[in-house]
CSV table of C-alpha atoms in Angstrom, one decimal:
chain,number,residue,atom,x,y,z
A,780,UNK,CA,35.5,-6.8,8.2
A,781,UNK,CA,33.1,-4.2,8.7
A,782,UNK,CA,34.1,-2.8,5.5
A,783,UNK,CA,33.7,-6.1,3.8
A,784,UNK,CA,30.1,-6.0,5.0
A,785,UNK,CA,29.3,-2.3,3.8
A,786,UNK,CA,30.5,-3.3,0.2
A,787,UNK,CA,28.1,-6.6,0.4
A,788,UNK,CA,25.4,-4.3,1.8
A,789,UNK,CA,26.3,-1.6,-1.1
A,790,UNK,CA,26.0,-4.6,-3.3
A,791,UNK,CA,22.8,-5.8,-2.2
A,792,UNK,CA,21.0,-2.2,-2.9
A,793,UNK,CA,22.3,-2.5,-5.9
A,794,UNK,CA,20.4,-5.3,-6.6
A,795,UNK,CA,17.6,-4.2,-5.1
A,796,UNK,CA,17.6,-1.0,-7.1
A,797,UNK,CA,17.7,-3.0,-10.5
A,798,UNK,CA,14.8,-5.3,-9.6
A,799,UNK,CA,13.3,-1.7,-9.0
A,800,UNK,CA,14.1,-1.1,-12.3
A,801,UNK,CA,12.8,-4.7,-14.0
A,802,UNK,CA,9.3,-3.4,-12.1
A,803,UNK,CA,9.6,0.1,-13.7
A,804,UNK,CA,10.0,-1.9,-17.4
A,805,UNK,CA,7.0,-4.5,-16.2
A,806,UNK,CA,4.7,-1.5,-15.1
A,807,UNK,CA,5.5,0.3,-18.0
A,808,UNK,CA,5.2,-2.4,-20.6
A,809,UNK,CA,2.0,-3.6,-18.8
A,810,UNK,CA,0.3,-0.6,-19.0
A,811,UNK,CA,1.3,0.0,-23.0
A,812,UNK,CA,-0.5,-3.5,-23.1
A,813,UNK,CA,-3.4,-2.5,-21.6
A,814,UNK,CA,-4.0,0.6,-23.0
A,815,UNK,CA,-3.3,-0.9,-26.5
A,816,UNK,CA,-3.9,-4.2,-26.6
A,817,UNK,CA,-1.2,-5.8,-27.3
A,818,UNK,CA,-1.1,-9.2,-26.5
A,819,UNK,CA,2.6,-10.1,-27.1
A,820,UNK,CA,3.7,-7.2,-24.5
A,821,UNK,CA,1.0,-8.7,-22.3
A,822,UNK,CA,3.3,-11.9,-22.6
A,823,UNK,CA,6.3,-10.5,-22.3
A,824,UNK,CA,5.2,-9.2,-19.0
A,825,UNK,CA,4.2,-12.2,-17.6
A,826,UNK,CA,6.9,-14.6,-18.9
A,827,UNK,CA,9.4,-11.8,-17.5
A,828,UNK,CA,8.2,-12.2,-14.2
A,829,UNK,CA,10.1,-15.2,-13.4
A,830,UNK,CA,13.1,-13.0,-14.0
A,831,UNK,CA,11.8,-10.9,-10.9
A,832,UNK,CA,11.5,-13.8,-8.7
A,833,UNK,CA,14.7,-14.9,-9.7
A,834,UNK,CA,16.7,-11.6,-8.6
A,835,UNK,CA,14.2,-11.7,-5.3
A,836,UNK,CA,16.1,-15.2,-4.3
A,837,UNK,CA,19.3,-13.9,-5.1
A,838,UNK,CA,18.8,-10.9,-2.9
A,839,UNK,CA,17.8,-13.2,0.0
A,840,UNK,CA,20.1,-15.7,-0.4
A,841,UNK,CA,22.7,-12.4,-0.2
A,842,UNK,CA,21.4,-10.9,3.0
A,843,UNK,CA,21.1,-14.3,4.6
A,844,UNK,CA,24.3,-14.8,4.3
A,845,UNK,CA,25.5,-11.0,5.3
A,846,UNK,CA,23.2,-11.7,8.9
A,847,UNK,CA,24.8,-14.9,9.2
A,848,UNK,CA,28.6,-14.7,8.3
A,849,UNK,CA,29.0,-11.3,9.8
A,850,UNK,CA,26.6,-11.1,12.7
A,851,UNK,CA,25.6,-7.3,12.3
A,852,UNK,CA,24.1,-5.7,15.1
A,853,UNK,CA,22.2,-2.3,15.8
A,854,UNK,CA,21.7,-0.3,12.5
A,855,UNK,CA,23.5,-2.2,10.4
A,856,UNK,CA,21.6,-5.5,11.1
A,857,UNK,CA,18.1,-3.1,10.9
A,858,UNK,CA,19.3,-2.5,7.3
A,859,UNK,CA,19.8,-5.8,6.0
A,860,UNK,CA,16.2,-6.7,7.4
A,861,UNK,CA,15.2,-3.9,5.6
A,862,UNK,CA,16.5,-4.8,2.3
A,863,UNK,CA,14.9,-8.2,2.7
A,864,UNK,CA,11.3,-6.6,3.5
A,865,UNK,CA,12.3,-4.2,-0.1
A,866,UNK,CA,12.8,-7.0,-2.1
A,867,UNK,CA,9.6,-8.3,-1.0
A,868,UNK,CA,7.7,-5.4,-1.9
A,869,UNK,CA,9.4,-5.0,-5.2
A,870,UNK,CA,8.6,-8.4,-5.9
A,871,UNK,CA,4.9,-7.9,-5.1
A,872,UNK,CA,4.9,-4.8,-7.2
A,873,UNK,CA,6.2,-7.3,-10.2
A,874,UNK,CA,3.5,-9.6,-9.7
A,875,UNK,CA,0.4,-6.6,-9.6
A,876,UNK,CA,2.1,-5.4,-12.9
A,877,UNK,CA,1.4,-9.5,-14.2
A,878,UNK,CA,-1.9,-8.9,-12.8
A,879,UNK,CA,-2.6,-5.9,-15.1
A,880,UNK,CA,-0.7,-7.4,-18.2
A,881,UNK,CA,-3.8,-10.2,-17.4
A,882,UNK,CA,-6.5,-8.5,-17.7
A,883,UNK,CA,-5.5,-6.5,-21.1
A,884,UNK,CA,-4.3,-10.3,-22.3
A,885,UNK,CA,-8.2,-11.4,-21.1
A,886,UNK,CA,-9.7,-8.6,-23.6
A,887,UNK,CA,-7.3,-9.2,-26.8
A,888,UNK,CA,-8.6,-8.2,-29.4
A,889,UNK,CA,-10.7,-6.0,-27.5
A,890,UNK,CA,-9.4,-3.0,-25.0
A,891,UNK,CA,-10.1,-3.2,-21.4
A,892,UNK,CA,-10.4,0.2,-20.9
A,893,UNK,CA,-13.2,2.1,-22.6
A,894,UNK,CA,-13.1,5.7,-23.5
A,895,UNK,CA,-14.9,6.7,-20.5
A,896,UNK,CA,-12.3,5.6,-18.2
A,897,UNK,CA,-9.3,6.0,-19.9
A,898,UNK,CA,-7.8,9.6,-19.0
A,899,UNK,CA,-8.3,8.5,-15.3
A,900,UNK,CA,-6.8,5.2,-15.6
A,901,UNK,CA,-3.9,6.7,-17.7
A,902,UNK,CA,-3.3,9.1,-14.9
A,903,UNK,CA,-3.5,6.6,-12.1
A,904,UNK,CA,-0.8,4.3,-14.4
A,905,UNK,CA,1.6,7.3,-15.2
A,906,UNK,CA,1.4,7.8,-11.3
A,907,UNK,CA,1.8,4.7,-10.3
A,908,UNK,CA,4.8,4.2,-12.5
A,909,UNK,CA,6.5,7.4,-11.8
A,910,UNK,CA,6.3,6.5,-7.9
A,911,UNK,CA,8.3,3.4,-9.2
A,912,UNK,CA,10.8,5.1,-11.1
A,913,UNK,CA,11.7,7.7,-7.9
A,914,UNK,CA,11.9,4.6,-5.8
A,915,UNK,CA,14.8,3.4,-7.6
A,916,UNK,CA,16.3,6.4,-7.7
A,917,UNK,CA,15.8,6.6,-4.1
A,918,UNK,CA,17.1,3.1,-3.2
A,919,UNK,CA,20.5,4.6,-5.3
A,920,UNK,CA,20.8,7.8,-3.8
A,921,UNK,CA,19.6,7.5,-0.3
A,922,UNK,CA,17.5,10.2,-0.9
A,923,UNK,CA,15.0,11.1,2.6
A,924,UNK,CA,13.8,14.2,1.2
A,925,UNK,CA,13.0,12.4,-2.0
A,926,UNK,CA,11.5,9.8,-0.3
A,927,UNK,CA,9.6,11.7,1.8
A,928,UNK,CA,8.1,13.8,-1.0
A,929,UNK,CA,6.6,10.4,-2.5
A,930,UNK,CA,4.7,9.4,0.5
A,931,UNK,CA,3.2,12.8,0.4
A,932,UNK,CA,2.5,12.1,-3.7
A,933,UNK,CA,0.6,8.4,-3.0
A,934,UNK,CA,-2.4,11.2,-2.3
A,935,UNK,CA,-3.1,11.9,-5.6
A,936,UNK,CA,-3.5,8.1,-6.3
A,937,UNK,CA,-6.3,8.0,-3.8
A,938,UNK,CA,-7.4,10.9,-5.4
A,939,UNK,CA,-7.3,9.0,-8.8
A,940,UNK,CA,-8.8,6.2,-7.2
A,941,UNK,CA,-12.4,7.9,-5.9
A,942,UNK,CA,-12.6,9.8,-9.7
A,943,UNK,CA,-12.6,6.3,-11.4
A,944,UNK,CA,-15.4,4.8,-8.9
A,945,UNK,CA,-17.5,7.9,-9.3
A,946,UNK,CA,-17.0,7.1,-13.2
A,947,UNK,CA,-18.1,4.0,-13.3
A,948,UNK,CA,-20.7,4.2,-10.9
A,949,UNK,CA,-22.6,7.5,-12.7
A,950,UNK,CA,-25.4,7.0,-14.4
A,951,UNK,CA,-23.8,7.5,-17.8
A,952,UNK,CA,-21.5,4.7,-17.5
A,953,UNK,CA,-22.6,2.6,-20.9
A,954,UNK,CA,-19.7,0.4,-20.7
A,955,UNK,CA,-21.5,-2.2,-18.5
A,956,UNK,CA,-20.4,-4.6,-15.8
A,957,UNK,CA,-17.4,-6.5,-17.4
A,958,UNK,CA,-15.6,-3.7,-17.9
A,959,UNK,CA,-16.3,-2.1,-14.7
A,960,UNK,CA,-14.8,-4.6,-13.1
A,961,UNK,CA,-11.9,-4.7,-14.9
A,962,UNK,CA,-11.4,-0.6,-14.0
A,963,UNK,CA,-12.4,-1.6,-10.5
A,964,UNK,CA,-9.6,-4.3,-10.2
A,965,UNK,CA,-7.0,-2.5,-12.1
A,966,UNK,CA,-7.3,0.8,-10.0
A,967,UNK,CA,-6.9,-1.6,-6.9
A,968,UNK,CA,-3.5,-3.2,-8.5
A,969,UNK,CA,-2.2,0.6,-9.6
A,970,UNK,CA,-3.0,1.5,-5.8
A,971,UNK,CA,-1.2,-1.3,-4.7
A,972,UNK,CA,1.9,-0.9,-6.7
A,973,UNK,CA,1.6,2.7,-5.4
A,974,UNK,CA,1.4,1.8,-1.7
A,975,UNK,CA,4.4,-0.7,-2.4
A,976,UNK,CA,6.2,2.1,-3.8
A,977,UNK,CA,5.9,4.1,-0.7
A,978,UNK,CA,6.6,1.2,1.9
A,979,UNK,CA,9.6,0.7,0.1
A,980,UNK,CA,10.8,4.5,0.3
A,981,UNK,CA,9.9,4.4,3.8
A,982,UNK,CA,12.3,1.6,4.5
A,983,UNK,CA,14.8,3.7,3.2
A,984,UNK,CA,14.0,6.6,5.3
A,985,UNK,CA,14.5,4.5,8.3
A,986,UNK,CA,17.6,2.3,7.0
A,987,UNK,CA,19.3,6.3,6.7
A,988,UNK,CA,17.8,7.8,9.7
A,989,UNK,CA,16.8,5.0,11.7
A,990,UNK,CA,13.5,6.1,12.2
A,991,UNK,CA,10.1,5.7,10.3
A,992,UNK,CA,8.9,8.8,8.6
A,993,UNK,CA,5.2,9.3,10.2
A,994,UNK,CA,3.2,8.5,6.9
A,995,UNK,CA,4.8,4.9,7.3
A,996,UNK,CA,2.2,3.4,9.6
B,939,UNK,CA,22.2,-19.1,26.2
B,940,UNK,CA,20.7,-21.5,23.5
B,941,UNK,CA,18.1,-22.3,25.3
B,942,UNK,CA,17.2,-18.9,27.0
B,943,UNK,CA,17.1,-18.1,22.8
B,944,UNK,CA,15.0,-21.3,22.2
B,945,UNK,CA,12.7,-19.8,25.0
B,946,UNK,CA,12.1,-16.8,23.6
B,947,UNK,CA,11.9,-18.2,20.2
B,948,UNK,CA,8.8,-20.0,21.3
B,949,UNK,CA,7.9,-16.8,23.0
B,950,UNK,CA,7.7,-15.2,19.3
B,951,UNK,CA,5.7,-17.8,17.8
B,952,UNK,CA,3.3,-17.9,20.4
B,953,UNK,CA,2.8,-14.4,19.8
B,954,UNK,CA,2.3,-15.1,16.4
B,955,UNK,CA,-0.7,-17.6,16.8
B,956,UNK,CA,-2.1,-14.8,19.2
B,957,UNK,CA,-1.9,-12.4,16.6
B,958,UNK,CA,-3.7,-15.1,13.9
B,959,UNK,CA,-6.4,-15.4,16.3
B,960,UNK,CA,-7.5,-11.6,16.2
B,961,UNK,CA,-7.4,-12.0,12.6
B,962,UNK,CA,-9.6,-14.7,12.8
B,963,UNK,CA,-11.9,-12.5,14.7
B,964,UNK,CA,-11.5,-9.7,12.4
B,965,UNK,CA,-12.5,-11.7,9.1
B,966,UNK,CA,-15.0,-13.5,11.0
B,967,UNK,CA,-16.8,-10.6,11.9
B,968,UNK,CA,-16.0,-8.7,9.1
B,969,UNK,CA,-17.9,-11.4,7.2
B,970,UNK,CA,-20.9,-10.7,9.7
B,971,UNK,CA,-20.8,-7.4,9.3
B,972,UNK,CA,-20.7,-7.6,5.2
B,973,UNK,CA,-23.8,-10.3,5.2
B,974,UNK,CA,-26.1,-8.5,7.8
B,975,UNK,CA,-25.2,-4.9,7.0
B,976,UNK,CA,-24.2,-4.9,11.1
B,977,UNK,CA,-22.4,-1.1,10.8
B,978,UNK,CA,-21.4,-1.3,14.5
B,979,UNK,CA,-19.6,-4.9,13.7
B,980,UNK,CA,-18.0,-3.4,10.9
B,981,UNK,CA,-16.7,-0.1,12.7
B,982,UNK,CA,-15.6,-2.8,15.6
B,983,UNK,CA,-13.3,-4.7,13.4
B,984,UNK,CA,-11.7,-1.3,11.4
B,985,UNK,CA,-11.0,0.0,15.4
B,986,UNK,CA,-9.6,-3.1,16.6
B,987,UNK,CA,-7.0,-3.4,13.4
B,988,UNK,CA,-4.7,-0.6,15.5
B,989,UNK,CA,-4.2,-3.9,18.2
B,990,UNK,CA,-3.1,-6.3,15.3
B,991,UNK,CA,-0.7,-3.5,14.3
B,992,UNK,CA,0.5,-2.8,17.9
B,993,UNK,CA,0.9,-6.6,18.3
B,994,UNK,CA,2.9,-6.7,15.0
B,995,UNK,CA,5.2,-3.8,16.2
B,996,UNK,CA,6.1,-6.2,19.4
B,997,UNK,CA,6.9,-9.0,17.3
B,998,UNK,CA,9.1,-7.1,15.7
B,999,UNK,CA,10.7,-5.5,18.4
B,1000,UNK,CA,11.2,-9.2,19.9
B,1001,UNK,CA,12.4,-10.6,16.8
B,1002,UNK,CA,14.9,-8.0,16.3
B,1003,UNK,CA,16.4,-8.3,20.0
B,1004,UNK,CA,16.7,-12.1,19.1
B,1005,UNK,CA,18.9,-11.5,16.1
B,1006,UNK,CA,21.1,-8.5,17.8
B,1007,UNK,CA,21.9,-10.2,21.3
B,1008,UNK,CA,21.6,-13.8,20.4
B,1009,UNK,CA,23.2,-13.6,16.8
B,1010,UNK,CA,21.9,-16.4,15.7
B,1011,UNK,CA,23.1,-18.7,12.6
B,1012,UNK,CA,21.8,-21.2,9.9
B,1013,UNK,CA,18.1,-22.8,11.0
B,1014,UNK,CA,18.0,-20.8,14.0
B,1015,UNK,CA,18.7,-17.3,11.9
B,1016,UNK,CA,16.1,-18.8,9.1
B,1017,UNK,CA,13.1,-18.9,12.0
B,1018,UNK,CA,13.8,-16.0,13.2
B,1019,UNK,CA,13.3,-13.9,9.5
B,1020,UNK,CA,10.3,-16.3,8.7
B,1021,UNK,CA,9.0,-15.1,11.9
B,1022,UNK,CA,9.5,-11.5,10.8
B,1023,UNK,CA,7.9,-12.4,7.5
B,1024,UNK,CA,4.8,-14.1,9.0
B,1025,UNK,CA,4.0,-11.4,11.1
B,1026,UNK,CA,3.7,-8.8,8.2
B,1027,UNK,CA,1.3,-11.3,6.1
B,1028,UNK,CA,-0.6,-11.7,9.5
B,1029,UNK,CA,-1.0,-8.0,9.7
B,1030,UNK,CA,-2.1,-7.6,6.0
B,1031,UNK,CA,-4.3,-10.2,6.8
B,1032,UNK,CA,-6.1,-7.9,9.1
B,1033,UNK,CA,-6.2,-4.7,7.0
B,1034,UNK,CA,-7.9,-7.1,4.4
B,1035,UNK,CA,-10.4,-7.8,6.4
B,1036,UNK,CA,-10.6,-4.0,7.4
B,1037,UNK,CA,-11.5,-3.4,3.4
B,1038,UNK,CA,-13.8,-6.3,4.1
B,1039,UNK,CA,-15.4,-4.5,6.5
B,1040,UNK,CA,-15.2,-0.8,5.0
B,1041,UNK,CA,-17.3,-2.4,2.1
B,1042,UNK,CA,-19.8,-3.4,4.5
B,1043,UNK,CA,-19.9,-0.2,6.3
B,1044,UNK,CA,-20.1,1.7,2.8
B,1045,UNK,CA,-23.7,0.0,1.7
B,1046,UNK,CA,-25.6,0.3,5.2
B,1047,UNK,CA,-28.3,0.2,5.5
B,1048,UNK,CA,-28.0,-2.0,2.2
B,1049,UNK,CA,-26.3,-5.4,2.2
B,1050,UNK,CA,-23.3,-5.2,-0.1
B,1051,UNK,CA,-24.2,-8.8,-1.1
B,1052,UNK,CA,-26.7,-8.9,-3.3
B,1053,UNK,CA,-29.1,-12.6,-3.1
B,1054,UNK,CA,-27.4,-13.8,-6.8
B,1055,UNK,CA,-23.8,-13.5,-5.6
B,1056,UNK,CA,-24.7,-14.5,-1.5
B,1057,UNK,CA,-23.8,-18.1,-1.6
B,1058,UNK,CA,-20.7,-18.3,-3.7
B,1059,UNK,CA,-19.2,-15.0,-1.3
B,1060,UNK,CA,-20.4,-16.9,1.6
B,1061,UNK,CA,-18.2,-19.9,0.9
B,1062,UNK,CA,-15.6,-17.8,0.0
B,1063,UNK,CA,-15.5,-16.3,3.5
B,1064,UNK,CA,-16.1,-19.8,5.2
B,1065,UNK,CA,-12.9,-20.9,3.1
B,1066,UNK,CA,-11.0,-18.0,3.7
B,1067,UNK,CA,-11.5,-17.8,7.7
B,1068,UNK,CA,-11.0,-22.1,7.9
B,1069,UNK,CA,-7.9,-21.3,6.6
B,1070,UNK,CA,-6.9,-18.8,9.0
B,1071,UNK,CA,-8.1,-21.0,11.9
B,1072,UNK,CA,-5.9,-23.7,10.4
B,1073,UNK,CA,-2.9,-21.1,9.9
B,1074,UNK,CA,-3.0,-20.4,14.2
B,1075,UNK,CA,-3.0,-24.5,14.8
B,1076,UNK,CA,-0.3,-25.0,12.6
B,1077,UNK,CA,2.0,-21.7,13.6
B,1078,UNK,CA,1.0,-23.5,17.2
B,1079,UNK,CA,1.7,-27.2,16.6
B,1080,UNK,CA,4.4,-26.6,13.5
B,1081,UNK,CA,2.4,-29.6,11.5
B,1082,UNK,CA,4.2,-29.8,8.4
B,1083,UNK,CA,1.3,-32.1,7.0
B,1084,UNK,CA,-1.4,-29.7,8.1
B,1085,UNK,CA,0.6,-27.0,6.5
B,1086,UNK,CA,1.0,-28.8,3.1
B,1087,UNK,CA,-2.7,-29.8,2.9
B,1088,UNK,CA,-3.7,-26.1,3.3
B,1089,UNK,CA,-1.5,-25.2,0.2
B,1090,UNK,CA,-3.4,-27.9,-2.1
B,1091,UNK,CA,-7.0,-26.2,-0.3
B,1092,UNK,CA,-6.2,-22.8,-2.0
B,1093,UNK,CA,-7.3,-24.6,-5.1
B,1094,UNK,CA,-10.9,-24.2,-3.8
B,1095,UNK,CA,-10.6,-20.5,-3.5
B,1096,UNK,CA,-9.4,-19.9,-7.2
B,1097,UNK,CA,-12.4,-22.3,-8.0
B,1098,UNK,CA,-15.0,-19.7,-6.1
B,1099,UNK,CA,-13.6,-17.2,-7.7
B,1100,UNK,CA,-13.9,-18.1,-11.1
B,1101,UNK,CA,-17.5,-18.6,-10.6
B,1102,UNK,CA,-18.2,-15.4,-8.6
B,1103,UNK,CA,-16.7,-13.9,-11.9
B,1104,UNK,CA,-19.0,-16.1,-14.1
B,1105,UNK,CA,-22.2,-15.0,-11.7
B,1106,UNK,CA,-21.7,-11.3,-12.2
B,1107,UNK,CA,-21.0,-10.9,-15.5
B,1108,UNK,CA,-24.0,-13.4,-16.7
B,1109,UNK,CA,-26.8,-12.2,-18.7
B,1110,UNK,CA,-28.6,-12.9,-15.7
B,1111,UNK,CA,-26.9,-10.2,-13.0
B,1112,UNK,CA,-29.4,-7.8,-12.6
B,1113,UNK,CA,-27.8,-6.0,-10.0
B,1114,UNK,CA,-26.1,-3.5,-11.4
B,1115,UNK,CA,-22.7,-1.8,-11.7
B,1116,UNK,CA,-21.7,-1.3,-7.8
B,1117,UNK,CA,-22.9,-4.5,-6.6
B,1118,UNK,CA,-20.7,-6.2,-9.4
B,1119,UNK,CA,-17.6,-4.0,-8.7
B,1120,UNK,CA,-17.9,-4.7,-4.9
B,1121,UNK,CA,-18.2,-8.6,-5.0
B,1122,UNK,CA,-15.4,-8.2,-7.5
B,1123,UNK,CA,-13.1,-6.6,-4.7
B,1124,UNK,CA,-14.8,-8.2,-1.5
B,1125,UNK,CA,-13.5,-11.5,-3.9
B,1126,UNK,CA,-10.4,-10.3,-4.2
B,1127,UNK,CA,-9.8,-9.5,-0.7
B,1128,UNK,CA,-10.8,-13.0,0.4
B,1129,UNK,CA,-8.6,-14.7,-2.1
B,1130,UNK,CA,-5.5,-12.4,-1.2
B,1131,UNK,CA,-6.2,-13.8,2.8
B,1132,UNK,CA,-6.4,-17.1,1.5
B,1133,UNK,CA,-3.1,-16.4,0.1
B,1134,UNK,CA,-1.3,-14.9,2.9
B,1135,UNK,CA,-2.8,-17.8,4.7
B,1136,UNK,CA,-0.8,-20.7,2.1
B,1137,UNK,CA,2.3,-18.3,2.6
B,1138,UNK,CA,2.1,-18.3,6.6
B,1139,UNK,CA,1.7,-21.9,6.6
B,1140,UNK,CA,4.8,-22.1,3.5
B,1141,UNK,CA,7.1,-20.5,6.0
B,1142,UNK,CA,6.3,-23.0,8.9
B,1143,UNK,CA,7.0,-25.6,6.4
B,1144,UNK,CA,10.4,-23.7,6.0
B,1145,UNK,CA,11.1,-23.6,9.4
B,1146,UNK,CA,10.5,-27.1,10.5
B,1147,UNK,CA,12.2,-28.7,7.6
B,1148,UNK,CA,14.4,-26.0,6.0
B,1149,UNK,CA,12.8,-26.2,2.8
B,1150,UNK,CA,9.9,-24.4,0.8
B,1151,UNK,CA,6.8,-27.0,-0.5
B,1152,UNK,CA,6.9,-26.5,-4.0
B,1153,UNK,CA,3.7,-24.7,-3.6
B,1154,UNK,CA,5.3,-21.7,-2.1
B,1155,UNK,CA,6.7,-20.6,-5.1
């Protein structure tokens, strides 16, 4: 009975890693759509989100079945509940990629990110995407060290966000209100993707060690 | 055994309603701080958030104990898992109130919301706050009709957000980039508070009826 439980639990974590790879694609394509004004790619991110939602529902059903039929206790119970939370966060990261794609689509044939904001925004996108890639691996390997390191790297995102605000509030900003509002919201979306990535990594730490890293609070 | 379970479950829902009332206070005080530039009130919202976080931890512990010691199945199991999700959303609503309070604090002695954006922003705040007040009641009474009605009223928030963008992107906007960025982010925070309120209400519908309202998707 316990073996069957752990097989099913592994399968749930396999599904979580697969959803995380779908999120990777969403973040990467949304960024490309944003930076190039590619409306077809933006549409693709928006329509692919329904698959992430369905995958989330399947993980929720599997987790409920595990709770209901196998009645896990202690660490096993906490692991299943952690899986339920991780899948909510992954879905949310998909939604945030859709928000990025929608801003890209809204500005076509223009490009939402003006030259003056491009370098910082591109770096935010790279940091966010890299964190999502690493979270997929962390879910698969349950590597606690890597999970804790991810939490530390979130600081670069905070710094980039400050840089981005400084750019659009400087006297040199010549791209007007609309671009500034887009940049502020895009920055917020990438920052939230990174926050959720850290949170998912922290849940992996909790699943493996039974304790949350300090950074989780 | 079942009676003890349902008593404990009622107590968890009582705690959820209490947290929701703390969120009510946070939203209301953050808005007041924002609209009047009251830095002391803003600080109060920011520091009170730790209490919401602690209350969330207590609900999580109680819910785990319920799952672990009472091993609920079927509807009872789904209700406990719903409570765990509701408490995450309520905590998030508290965090969003803190974001509003931080923008208020950042602009003191100025007021972040210029005259041209004031009416719409005030209305967004009123709608968000009203939704939080109604969610407290919905958690307590488990009133499915009221919960479904809440989902419908979310449309006013979407409309207000469009109005707010139209204001700050109009040729008449004379308040510059910084105020526009503040307004865009504040609008986003109130919108997310409303989204979470709808989501919590939908979970109450699910707890009572076993089904999610269509609006939940």
